[in-house]
Coordinates of C-alpha atoms in Angstrom, one line a residue:
Chain A
M74 CA 0.1 -0.1 -0.2
A75 CA 2.9 2.2 0.7
A76 CA 3.8 2.3 -3.1
V77 CA 0.2 3.5 -4.4
D78 CA 0.8 6.5 -1.4
N79 CA 4.0 7.3 -3.0
N80 CA 2.6 7.5 -6.6
I81 CA -0.3 9.5 -5.3
Q82 CA 2.2 12.0 -3.8
I83 CA 3.9 12.3 -7.4
V84 CA 1.2 12.7 -9.1
Q85 CA -0.2 15.9 -7.1
S86 CA 3.2 17.5 -7.6
Q87 CA 3.2 17.8 -11.2
S88 CA 1.9 21.3 -11.8
P89 CA 5.0 22.6 -13.6
L90 CA 5.3 25.8 -11.3
R91 CA 5.3 24.1 -8.4
E92 CA 7.6 21.9 -9.5
A93 CA 10.0 24.3 -10.5
V94 CA 9.6 26.3 -6.9
R95 CA 10.2 23.3 -5.0
A96 CA 13.2 22.7 -7.0
F97 CA 14.5 26.0 -6.8
R98 CA 14.2 26.1 -2.9
Q99 CA 16.4 23.1 -3.0
S100 CA 19.0 24.5 -4.7
W101 CA 21.5 26.0 -2.1
A102 CA 22.8 28.5 -5.1
G103 CA 19.2 29.8 -5.7
M104 CA 18.6 30.1 -2.3
L105 CA 22.0 31.7 -1.0
G106 CA 21.4 34.2 -3.9
I107 CA 17.9 35.4 -2.5
L108 CA 19.4 35.9 0.7
I109 CA 22.4 37.8 -0.6
L110 CA 19.7 39.8 -2.9
T111 CA 18.0 40.5 0.1
L112 CA 20.2 41.7 2.2
V113 CA 21.9 44.1 -0.3
I114 CA 18.2 45.8 -1.0
L115 CA 17.5 46.1 2.5
F116 CA 21.0 47.8 3.1
T117 CA 20.1 49.9 -0.1
F118 CA 16.6 51.3 0.6
A119 CA 16.3 50.7 4.7
G120 CA 19.7 51.6 5.1
P121 CA 19.4 55.7 4.4
L122 CA 16.8 55.8 6.4
V123 CA 18.8 54.3 9.3
Y124 CA 21.9 56.0 8.3
P125 CA 20.7 59.5 6.6
V126 CA 24.3 61.0 6.2
D127 CA 24.5 62.7 2.9
P128 CA 27.1 61.2 0.6
F129 CA 28.2 64.2 -0.9
E130 CA 28.8 66.2 2.5
I131 CA 32.5 66.2 3.7
V132 CA 32.6 64.8 7.4
W133 CA 36.3 64.2 8.3
A134 CA 40.0 64.3 7.1
P135 CA 40.5 63.1 3.8
L136 CA 41.4 59.1 3.6
T137 CA 40.9 58.7 7.1
P138 CA 41.0 55.0 7.7
P139 CA 37.8 52.7 8.9
G140 CA 37.8 52.3 12.4
V141 CA 39.2 55.8 13.4
A142 CA 36.1 58.4 12.8
E143 CA 33.1 57.8 14.8
Q144 CA 31.7 60.2 12.2
A145 CA 32.8 58.1 9.3
P146 CA 32.7 54.2 10.9
L147 CA 33.9 53.1 7.4
G148 CA 36.7 55.9 6.5
T149 CA 36.6 58.8 4.3
D150 CA 37.4 59.0 1.0
Y151 CA 40.1 61.3 -0.7
L152 CA 37.9 64.2 0.0
G153 CA 37.0 63.4 3.2
R154 CA 33.6 62.3 2.4
D155 CA 31.7 59.1 4.4
I156 CA 32.4 55.8 2.7
L157 CA 29.6 54.0 4.9
A158 CA 27.2 56.9 3.6
G159 CA 28.3 56.3 -0.2
L160 CA 27.7 52.6 0.2
V161 CA 24.3 53.1 1.9
H162 CA 23.3 55.8 -0.7
G163 CA 25.1 54.2 -3.9
G164 CA 23.0 51.2 -4.3
S165 CA 19.7 52.3 -5.5
A166 CA 21.1 54.1 -8.5
T167 CA 23.4 50.8 -9.4
L168 CA 20.2 48.8 -8.6
Y169 CA 18.4 51.2 -11.1
V170 CA 20.3 51.2 -13.8
G171 CA 20.8 47.4 -14.0
L172 CA 17.2 46.4 -13.8
V173 CA 16.3 49.1 -16.5
A174 CA 19.4 48.6 -18.8
G175 CA 18.5 44.6 -18.4
F176 CA 15.0 45.6 -19.1
I177 CA 15.9 47.1 -22.5
T178 CA 18.5 44.3 -23.2
I179 CA 15.8 41.4 -22.8
T180 CA 13.3 43.3 -24.7
I181 CA 15.0 44.1 -27.7
G182 CA 16.5 40.5 -27.6
I183 CA 13.1 38.8 -27.6
L184 CA 12.0 41.2 -30.2
V185 CA 14.7 40.3 -32.7
G186 CA 15.1 36.6 -31.5
A187 CA 11.2 36.3 -32.0
F188 CA 10.8 37.4 -35.4
A189 CA 13.9 36.1 -37.1
G190 CA 13.0 32.3 -35.4
F191 CA 9.3 32.8 -36.2
Y192 CA 9.6 34.1 -39.8
R193 CA 12.9 32.7 -41.0
G194 CA 14.0 33.5 -44.1
F195 CA 14.7 36.6 -45.4
V196 CA 13.9 38.2 -42.1
D197 CA 15.8 35.9 -40.3
E198 CA 18.7 36.4 -42.8
F199 CA 18.3 40.1 -42.4
L200 CA 18.1 40.1 -38.6
M201 CA 20.8 37.7 -37.6
R202 CA 23.1 40.2 -39.7
V203 CA 22.3 42.9 -37.8
T204 CA 23.0 40.7 -34.8
E205 CA 26.2 39.9 -35.5
F206 CA 27.2 43.4 -36.4
F207 CA 26.4 44.0 -32.8
Q208 CA 28.3 41.7 -31.8
V209 CA 31.6 42.7 -33.9
L210 CA 31.4 45.9 -31.8
P211 CA 33.1 45.8 -28.6
A212 CA 30.3 46.3 -25.9
L213 CA 32.0 48.4 -23.5
L214 CA 34.1 50.7 -26.0
F215 CA 30.6 51.1 -27.9
A216 CA 28.6 51.9 -24.7
M217 CA 31.6 54.5 -23.8
V218 CA 31.2 56.2 -27.1
L219 CA 27.2 56.3 -27.0
V220 CA 27.7 58.0 -23.3
T221 CA 30.2 60.3 -24.3
L222 CA 28.2 61.6 -27.3
F223 CA 24.9 61.9 -25.7
S224 CA 25.9 63.1 -22.1
P225 CA 26.2 60.8 -19.1
T226 CA 22.7 60.9 -17.3
I227 CA 21.3 57.5 -15.7
Y228 CA 18.8 57.4 -18.8
V229 CA 21.5 57.1 -21.2
I230 CA 23.8 54.9 -19.3
A231 CA 20.8 52.5 -18.9
L232 CA 19.8 53.0 -22.7
A233 CA 23.7 52.7 -23.8
I234 CA 24.1 49.4 -22.0
G235 CA 21.2 47.7 -23.4
I236 CA 21.9 49.0 -26.9
V237 CA 25.1 47.1 -26.7
S238 CA 24.2 43.7 -24.9
W239 CA 21.1 42.3 -26.3
P240 CA 22.3 40.2 -29.0
T241 CA 23.1 37.0 -26.9
T242 CA 19.4 37.1 -25.4
A243 CA 18.4 37.4 -29.3
R244 CA 20.5 34.4 -30.1
L245 CA 19.0 32.4 -27.4
T246 CA 15.4 33.4 -28.0
R247 CA 15.8 32.9 -31.8
A248 CA 17.3 29.4 -31.4
E249 CA 14.0 28.8 -28.7
F250 CA 12.0 29.9 -31.2
L251 CA 13.0 27.6 -33.9
R252 CA 13.0 24.6 -31.9
I253 CA 8.9 25.2 -30.9
R254 CA 7.4 26.6 -33.8
S255 CA 7.4 23.5 -35.5
L256 CA 6.2 21.2 -32.5
E257 CA 2.7 20.4 -32.5
Y258 CA 0.6 22.4 -30.2
V259 CA 1.9 25.4 -32.5
N260 CA 0.5 23.8 -35.9
A261 CA -2.6 23.2 -33.8
A262 CA -3.1 26.7 -33.0
R263 CA -2.2 27.6 -36.5
S264 CA -5.0 24.8 -37.9
I265 CA -7.1 26.8 -35.7
G266 CA -7.2 30.1 -37.2
A267 CA -4.5 32.0 -35.0
R268 CA -2.9 35.1 -36.4
N269 CA 0.9 35.3 -36.7
Q270 CA 1.4 37.5 -34.0
R271 CA -0.9 35.7 -31.6
I272 CA 0.9 32.3 -32.3
I273 CA 4.5 34.5 -31.4
W274 CA 3.4 36.1 -28.6
R275 CA 0.7 34.0 -26.7
V276 CA 1.8 30.6 -28.2
I277 CA 5.6 30.6 -28.6
L278 CA 7.0 33.2 -25.8
P279 CA 5.5 31.7 -22.8
N280 CA 7.0 28.0 -23.7
A281 CA 10.3 29.6 -24.4
L282 CA 10.2 31.8 -20.9
A283 CA 12.7 29.4 -18.8
P284 CA 15.8 30.0 -20.3
L285 CA 14.8 33.8 -20.7
I286 CA 14.0 34.2 -17.5
V287 CA 17.5 32.6 -16.4
A288 CA 19.0 34.8 -19.1
A289 CA 17.5 37.9 -17.6
T290 CA 18.6 37.5 -14.2
L291 CA 22.2 36.9 -16.0
T292 CA 21.4 39.9 -17.7
I293 CA 20.8 42.5 -14.9
G294 CA 23.9 41.3 -13.2
I295 CA 25.8 42.2 -16.3
A296 CA 24.2 45.3 -17.2
I297 CA 25.4 46.3 -13.2
L298 CA 28.8 45.2 -14.2
F299 CA 28.4 47.7 -17.1
E300 CA 27.3 50.2 -15.2
A301 CA 30.1 50.1 -12.7
G302 CA 32.8 49.8 -15.7
L303 CA 31.3 53.3 -16.9
S304 CA 31.5 54.9 -13.8
F305 CA 34.8 53.8 -13.2
L306 CA 36.1 55.2 -16.2
G307 CA 34.6 58.4 -15.4
L308 CA 31.3 58.3 -17.8
G309 CA 29.0 57.8 -14.7
D310 CA 26.2 60.4 -14.1
P311 CA 27.8 62.7 -11.6
N312 CA 25.1 64.0 -10.3
V313 CA 23.6 60.8 -8.8
F314 CA 25.8 58.8 -6.5
S315 CA 26.4 55.0 -7.3
W316 CA 29.3 52.1 -6.3
G317 CA 31.0 52.8 -9.6
L318 CA 31.4 56.3 -9.0
M319 CA 33.3 55.7 -5.6
I320 CA 35.7 53.5 -7.3
G321 CA 35.9 55.8 -10.2
A322 CA 36.7 59.0 -8.0
G323 CA 39.0 56.5 -5.5
R324 CA 41.0 54.9 -8.3
E325 CA 43.9 57.4 -8.0
Y326 CA 44.1 56.8 -4.2
I327 CA 44.1 52.8 -3.9
L328 CA 47.6 53.0 -2.5
D329 CA 47.0 55.6 0.0
G330 CA 43.7 54.0 1.1
W331 CA 42.7 50.4 0.2
W332 CA 38.8 50.9 1.7
V333 CA 38.3 53.8 -0.7
V334 CA 37.7 51.3 -3.4
T335 CA 37.6 48.1 -2.1
L336 CA 34.3 48.5 -0.2
P337 CA 31.9 49.8 -2.7
G338 CA 33.4 47.1 -5.2
F339 CA 32.5 44.6 -2.8
M340 CA 29.0 45.6 -2.7
I341 CA 29.0 45.6 -6.7
F342 CA 30.4 42.0 -6.3
L343 CA 27.8 40.9 -3.8
T344 CA 24.9 42.3 -5.8
V345 CA 25.8 40.8 -9.1
L346 CA 26.8 37.3 -7.2
G347 CA 23.4 37.4 -5.7
F348 CA 21.9 37.7 -9.1
S349 CA 24.1 35.2 -10.7
L350 CA 22.9 32.7 -8.0
V351 CA 19.6 33.2 -8.7
G352 CA 19.9 32.6 -11.9
D353 CA 21.8 29.0 -11.2
G354 CA 19.0 28.6 -9.1
L355 CA 16.5 29.4 -11.8
N356 CA 18.5 27.0 -14.1
D357 CA 18.2 24.1 -11.8
A358 CA 14.9 24.6 -11.6
F359 CA 13.6 24.8 -14.9
N360 CA 16.2 22.3 -16.4
P361 CA 16.2 19.4 -14.0
K362 CA 17.9 17.0 -16.1
L363 CA 20.8 19.3 -16.3
R364 CA 21.1 19.4 -12.6
E365 CA 23.9 16.8 -12.3
R366 CA 26.2 19.0 -14.2
Chain B
M266 CA 38.5 25.1 -55.4
R267 CA 36.0 25.1 -52.5
M268 CA 38.6 26.0 -49.9
T269 CA 39.4 29.4 -52.2
F270 CA 35.5 29.8 -52.6
M271 CA 34.8 29.4 -48.7
V272 CA 37.9 31.7 -48.0
A273 CA 36.9 34.4 -50.7
R274 CA 33.3 34.5 -49.3
R275 CA 34.6 35.1 -45.6
L276 CA 36.9 37.9 -46.4
L277 CA 34.0 39.6 -48.3
H278 CA 31.9 39.2 -45.2
A279 CA 34.7 40.3 -43.2
F280 CA 35.0 43.7 -45.6
L281 CA 31.4 44.2 -45.4
L282 CA 31.3 44.3 -41.7
I283 CA 34.4 46.4 -41.8
L284 CA 32.1 48.7 -43.9
A285 CA 28.8 48.6 -41.7
V286 CA 31.4 49.4 -38.7
L287 CA 32.1 53.1 -40.9
V288 CA 28.9 53.6 -41.6
L289 CA 27.9 53.5 -38.0
N290 CA 30.7 55.9 -37.1
F291 CA 29.3 58.2 -39.7
L292 CA 25.7 58.0 -38.2
L293 CA 26.8 58.7 -34.5
I294 CA 28.7 61.8 -35.6
H295 CA 25.7 63.2 -37.1
L296 CA 23.2 61.6 -34.6
A297 CA 24.9 63.4 -32.0
P298 CA 23.7 66.3 -30.5
G299 CA 25.5 69.6 -32.2
D300 CA 26.9 70.6 -35.3
P301 CA 28.8 67.7 -36.9
A302 CA 32.0 69.6 -37.1
D303 CA 31.8 70.3 -33.9
V304 CA 31.9 66.8 -33.1
I305 CA 34.7 66.2 -35.9
A306 CA 36.9 68.9 -34.0
G307 CA 36.3 66.7 -30.5
E308 CA 36.4 70.4 -29.1
M309 CA 32.5 70.9 -28.2
G310 CA 32.0 74.9 -29.0
G311 CA 36.0 75.3 -28.9
A312 CA 37.2 75.0 -32.4
T313 CA 38.1 78.1 -34.2
E314 CA 36.0 79.1 -37.1
E315 CA 39.0 78.3 -39.3
M316 CA 39.0 74.9 -38.5
L317 CA 35.4 74.2 -38.8
A318 CA 35.3 75.6 -41.9
D319 CA 38.3 73.6 -42.8
I320 CA 36.4 70.5 -41.5
R321 CA 32.8 71.3 -43.3
K322 CA 34.8 71.4 -46.5
N323 CA 37.0 68.4 -46.1
Y324 CA 34.1 66.3 -45.1
G325 CA 31.7 67.9 -47.4
L326 CA 29.3 69.1 -44.6
D327 CA 27.4 71.3 -46.8
K328 CA 26.4 68.4 -49.2
P329 CA 23.7 65.7 -48.9
V330 CA 24.0 63.2 -46.9
Y331 CA 24.6 60.5 -48.9
V332 CA 27.6 62.6 -50.7
Q333 CA 29.0 63.2 -47.1
L334 CA 28.7 59.5 -46.5
G335 CA 30.5 58.6 -49.7
L336 CA 33.4 60.9 -48.8
Y337 CA 33.6 59.6 -45.2
L338 CA 34.1 56.1 -46.2
G339 CA 36.7 56.9 -49.3
R340 CA 38.7 58.7 -46.9
A341 CA 38.7 56.1 -44.0
L342 CA 39.0 53.2 -46.6
Q343 CA 42.6 55.1 -47.7
G344 CA 43.6 54.9 -43.9
D345 CA 42.3 58.5 -43.3
L346 CA 40.4 58.5 -39.5
G347 CA 40.3 61.8 -39.2
Q348 CA 42.9 64.1 -37.1
S349 CA 43.1 64.4 -33.4
F350 CA 43.1 68.0 -32.2
F351 CA 43.7 67.0 -28.8
Y352 CA 47.1 65.0 -29.6
N353 CA 47.2 66.9 -33.0
A354 CA 48.1 63.7 -35.0
P355 CA 46.4 61.4 -37.2
V356 CA 44.0 59.2 -35.6
L357 CA 45.1 56.0 -37.2
D358 CA 49.0 56.9 -36.2
L359 CA 47.3 57.1 -32.8
V360 CA 45.8 53.7 -33.0
A361 CA 48.4 52.1 -34.7
G362 CA 51.0 53.4 -32.1
R363 CA 48.9 52.2 -28.9
A364 CA 47.3 48.7 -30.8
G365 CA 50.5 46.5 -30.3
A366 CA 50.6 46.7 -26.5
T367 CA 46.5 46.0 -26.4
I368 CA 46.9 43.2 -29.0
L369 CA 50.0 41.7 -26.7
L370 CA 47.7 41.8 -23.1
V371 CA 44.7 40.3 -25.2
T372 CA 46.4 37.5 -26.7
T373 CA 48.3 37.1 -23.6
A374 CA 45.3 36.9 -21.2
L375 CA 43.5 34.6 -23.9
L376 CA 46.3 32.1 -24.4
F377 CA 46.6 32.0 -20.6
A378 CA 42.9 31.3 -20.0
I379 CA 42.9 28.9 -22.6
L380 CA 45.8 26.8 -21.2
V381 CA 45.3 26.7 -17.7
G382 CA 41.6 26.6 -18.2
T383 CA 41.9 23.5 -20.1
L384 CA 44.5 21.9 -17.9
L385 CA 42.1 22.7 -14.8
G386 CA 39.1 21.7 -16.6
V387 CA 40.8 18.5 -17.8
L388 CA 41.9 17.6 -14.1
A389 CA 38.4 18.7 -12.6
S390 CA 36.8 16.0 -14.8
H391 CA 39.2 13.5 -13.5
K392 CA 37.7 13.8 -10.0
P393 CA 34.1 15.7 -10.8
K394 CA 33.5 16.1 -7.1
G395 CA 37.1 17.0 -6.0
I396 CA 39.0 19.8 -4.8
V397 CA 39.8 21.3 -8.1
S398 CA 36.3 21.2 -9.4
G399 CA 35.7 23.0 -6.3
L400 CA 38.2 25.6 -7.1
V401 CA 37.2 26.2 -10.8
T402 CA 33.5 26.8 -9.5
L403 CA 35.0 29.3 -6.6
I404 CA 37.0 31.0 -9.6
S405 CA 34.2 31.3 -11.6
V406 CA 32.0 32.3 -9.2
I407 CA 34.6 35.3 -8.6
G408 CA 35.2 35.9 -12.1
Y409 CA 31.9 36.2 -12.9
S410 CA 30.7 38.7 -10.4
A411 CA 33.4 40.5 -9.5
P412 CA 34.1 44.1 -11.6
I413 CA 37.3 43.2 -13.5
F414 CA 38.8 46.6 -12.8
W415 CA 38.0 45.7 -9.1
T416 CA 39.9 42.6 -9.0
G417 CA 42.9 44.3 -10.5
M418 CA 43.0 46.9 -8.3
M419 CA 42.8 44.1 -5.7
L420 CA 45.3 42.5 -7.3
V421 CA 47.4 46.2 -7.3
I422 CA 47.0 46.2 -3.3
L423 CA 48.2 42.6 -3.1
F424 CA 51.4 43.1 -4.8
A425 CA 52.3 47.0 -3.8
W426 CA 51.9 46.2 -0.3
V427 CA 51.3 42.6 0.9
Y428 CA 53.8 40.9 -1.7
P429 CA 55.7 43.6 -3.6
I430 CA 57.1 41.2 -6.2
F431 CA 55.3 42.2 -9.5
P432 CA 55.1 45.7 -11.1
I433 CA 51.7 47.5 -10.4
A434 CA 51.9 49.8 -13.4
N435 CA 53.4 50.4 -17.1
M436 CA 54.6 48.3 -19.9
Y437 CA 58.1 48.4 -19.2
D438 CA 60.3 50.3 -16.4
I439 CA 62.1 53.4 -18.7
T440 CA 65.0 53.7 -16.2
K441 CA 66.3 50.3 -16.9
G442 CA 68.7 50.1 -20.1
G443 CA 69.6 46.8 -21.6
G444 CA 69.2 45.6 -25.0
I445 CA 66.4 43.8 -26.5
F446 CA 66.2 40.9 -24.6
S447 CA 66.1 42.6 -21.4
R448 CA 63.5 44.8 -22.5
M449 CA 61.4 42.0 -23.5
I450 CA 61.8 40.3 -20.2
D451 CA 60.9 43.3 -18.7
I452 CA 57.8 43.9 -20.4
L453 CA 56.8 40.1 -19.5
Y454 CA 57.3 41.0 -16.1
H455 CA 55.1 44.1 -16.3
L456 CA 52.4 42.1 -18.2
V457 CA 51.9 39.0 -15.4
L458 CA 49.4 41.3 -13.6
P459 CA 47.5 42.8 -16.2
A460 CA 47.2 39.5 -18.5
V461 CA 45.9 37.4 -15.2
T462 CA 43.4 40.1 -14.1
L463 CA 42.1 40.1 -17.7
G464 CA 42.5 36.3 -18.1
I465 CA 40.9 34.8 -15.2
V466 CA 37.6 35.4 -15.9
Y467 CA 37.5 33.4 -19.2
L468 CA 39.9 31.3 -17.3
A469 CA 37.0 30.0 -15.4
Q470 CA 34.4 29.7 -18.0
Y471 CA 36.9 27.5 -20.4
A472 CA 37.9 25.3 -17.4
R473 CA 34.2 24.9 -16.8
L474 CA 33.7 23.8 -20.2
T475 CA 36.2 21.9 -20.7
R476 CA 35.1 20.1 -17.5
A477 CA 31.5 19.5 -18.9
S478 CA 32.4 18.0 -22.4
M479 CA 35.2 15.9 -21.4
L480 CA 32.9 14.2 -18.7
E481 CA 30.5 13.9 -21.8
I482 CA 33.2 12.7 -24.0
L483 CA 35.0 10.2 -21.3
G484 CA 31.5 8.2 -21.4
S485 CA 31.4 7.9 -24.9
D486 CA 31.7 4.5 -26.7
Y487 CA 35.2 5.2 -28.4
I488 CA 36.9 6.2 -25.0
R489 CA 35.5 3.1 -23.6
T490 CA 37.1 1.3 -26.9
A491 CA 40.4 2.8 -26.0
R492 CA 40.6 1.9 -22.4
A493 CA 39.7 -1.6 -23.5
K494 CA 42.7 -1.6 -25.8
G495 CA 44.7 -0.7 -23.1
V496 CA 46.0 2.7 -24.3
A497 CA 47.5 4.5 -21.4
E498 CA 45.2 6.8 -18.9
I499 CA 47.1 9.8 -19.6
K500 CA 46.8 9.3 -23.5
V501 CA 43.3 8.5 -23.2
Y502 CA 42.9 11.8 -21.9
G503 CA 45.6 13.7 -23.6
H504 CA 45.0 12.2 -26.9
H505 CA 41.2 10.9 -27.3
A506 CA 39.2 12.9 -25.1
L507 CA 41.1 16.1 -24.8
R508 CA 41.1 16.8 -28.8
N509 CA 37.3 17.1 -29.0
A510 CA 36.4 18.7 -25.8
I511 CA 38.9 21.6 -26.6
L512 CA 36.6 22.5 -30.0
P513 CA 33.9 24.3 -27.9
V514 CA 36.8 26.2 -26.0
V515 CA 38.2 27.3 -29.4
T516 CA 34.5 28.6 -30.6
I517 CA 33.8 30.4 -27.6
A518 CA 37.2 32.1 -27.1
G519 CA 36.8 33.2 -30.4
L520 CA 33.6 34.6 -30.1
Q521 CA 34.6 36.5 -26.5
F522 CA 37.3 38.3 -28.5
G523 CA 35.1 41.6 -28.4
S524 CA 34.0 41.2 -24.9
I525 CA 37.8 40.3 -24.1
I526 CA 38.7 44.0 -25.6
S527 CA 35.8 45.4 -23.6
G528 CA 37.7 43.9 -20.6
A529 CA 41.3 45.2 -21.6
V530 CA 40.1 48.1 -21.6
L531 CA 39.4 48.5 -18.0
V532 CA 42.5 46.3 -16.8
E533 CA 44.7 48.8 -19.4
T534 CA 43.4 52.0 -17.3
V535 CA 44.0 50.0 -13.8
F536 CA 47.8 49.1 -14.8
S537 CA 48.6 52.2 -16.7
W538 CA 49.0 49.9 -19.7
P539 CA 49.9 52.2 -22.8
G540 CA 47.4 50.4 -25.3
L541 CA 44.1 51.6 -26.9
G542 CA 42.1 51.4 -23.4
T543 CA 44.0 53.8 -22.3
L544 CA 44.2 56.0 -25.2
A545 CA 40.1 55.6 -24.9
F546 CA 40.1 56.8 -21.6
D547 CA 42.4 60.0 -22.1
A548 CA 40.5 60.6 -25.7
I549 CA 37.3 60.7 -23.2
L550 CA 38.5 62.9 -20.8
A551 CA 39.4 65.3 -23.5
R552 CA 36.3 64.9 -25.5
D553 CA 38.6 63.5 -28.4
Y554 CA 36.0 62.1 -30.7
P555 CA 37.7 61.4 -33.6
T556 CA 40.1 59.3 -31.4
I557 CA 37.2 57.2 -29.6
L558 CA 35.4 56.4 -33.0
G559 CA 39.0 55.2 -34.2
I560 CA 39.4 53.2 -31.4
L561 CA 36.0 51.6 -31.9
F562 CA 36.5 51.2 -35.8
F563 CA 39.9 50.0 -35.1
S564 CA 38.9 47.6 -32.3
S565 CA 36.1 46.1 -34.2
V566 CA 38.3 45.5 -37.0
L567 CA 40.4 43.7 -34.7
V568 CA 37.4 41.4 -33.6
I569 CA 36.4 40.8 -37.4
V570 CA 40.2 39.7 -37.8
A571 CA 39.9 37.3 -34.6
N572 CA 36.7 35.9 -35.7
L573 CA 38.5 34.9 -39.2
I574 CA 41.3 33.4 -37.7
T575 CA 39.1 31.4 -35.0
D576 CA 37.4 30.1 -37.9
F577 CA 40.4 28.8 -39.7
I578 CA 41.6 27.3 -36.7
Y579 CA 38.2 25.4 -35.8
R580 CA 38.9 24.3 -39.1
L581 CA 42.4 23.1 -38.7
V582 CA 41.4 21.3 -35.6
D583 CA 38.4 19.6 -36.4
P584 CA 38.9 17.3 -39.5
R585 CA 35.0 16.6 -40.0
I586 CA 34.6 20.2 -40.7
R587 CA 37.6 20.8 -43.0
K588 CA 36.2 17.8 -45.2
E589 CA 32.9 19.2 -45.4
G590 CA 34.3 22.3 -46.6

């Protein structure tokens, strides 16, 4: 009788979503990622309320090491601004750019990939040539050019990152569409007279979502690294305090004070790590077959 | 015959891509806010009237757009990428003068990543749950999530204070004399930290990739046959399995050339390596648009060439593709 009970349990847990959630909760990478991201988000959004010091304000002598002055528990930068205040206030811009740029990347990537994979033929040929062209341009240099030509505001930066990083998503989406478009349920939808647009967005896309969600999570992490890189090169928005800006400003002073760049860099590292661990966890959840690798 | 046709097609394709990059540069100059002549002069509003008039005439800025495009392409294909008014030198000379250092850095980092990465991957595949596998996972987590310039700075701090054994800036020591040989040793010595910083990200990726494909291949029939014939284990790994496992690494490494150049821009800035990256950094500070666009163009050409080379290497390594042509 015990064997029968087991069978019933298996049948009950077959909702794909519930199955995925269960698998995600079993993946240590995914759960650790969620934990890290929760801490980062708490630090970024609740931090300024608990520690309302202006990150632009000069509070102590320049380049004070951590633990010396009470006004600056984590030390000061080359102007004497409080590092802890910078860490607390610098996260929201970084997260914002990461999310917006990630969204733009995914949107362009899905549009291009979906049309290429669905219509194939000439459309595919053309769109893939464009994708290939964008992959030839070194992404960071292209983003640097865009931001330099069109003023470094937080919106231009997010848009530039999106413009340079969509090809990977496009290729992924295209591959998924090519695979799914000839499956039986797509033929079934077509046979009852569904139009192309309906088949693309309502039939194929939902079935291609699993790898795209994983890709989206990783894309946010990559976009955050991009923003950090641009800020480091002095192409961040000078009016918005961000972790990348802190590193860029402290670049010349690494040998005078390790904390100036180490701490904001560590925050970026933690955030990106959180996103990539969640991506790993989602991958495990959606691809049970790959879990052993 | 088929081979020549293939080569010709590839070269034509590469040429079209280069043209497309030039058209993009042209569009960027014209889409940027403000007067294109100002953009070309590289001094927003600061250029003299004479200079602007000169540029308008040379670039035909009073003529229709397609004439301008034709003029621009014609000049570029003759090697004229414009004039940097900040450095007071032709952009092509500037870029050519710095390209060597970047190519040296990028290829060294790539070779380091491929060699060490494949080796680690093979070791990890030998014991899929062993220490090396754990190490590979750890490096790849750090390499994937840490900003590359931050990793570089951490190495600077480490090797400037804790173990001051490697130089942390520049390409060579100008105070040191000696012949060509000692100069080369000196450059290699300065190359260690930047190349390791740049390579470490890709090293971990290649190690993971090699590990995964080795595990797959080691389970296949022809490996079992080789083992059954009594082929030494080291030969099974090195000769039979690795030759196939390295193919995906070659493909990925070729595709990643663009992103490695992006990384090089950051790494060069950290270590003051006198390549295209530091040039781009200085050009951006000076709002020197012709130079920035020249670097974008030149590094895209590097990527296109690298893709061509990868394609040919791939054909060399994999006899199956060679036969199919």
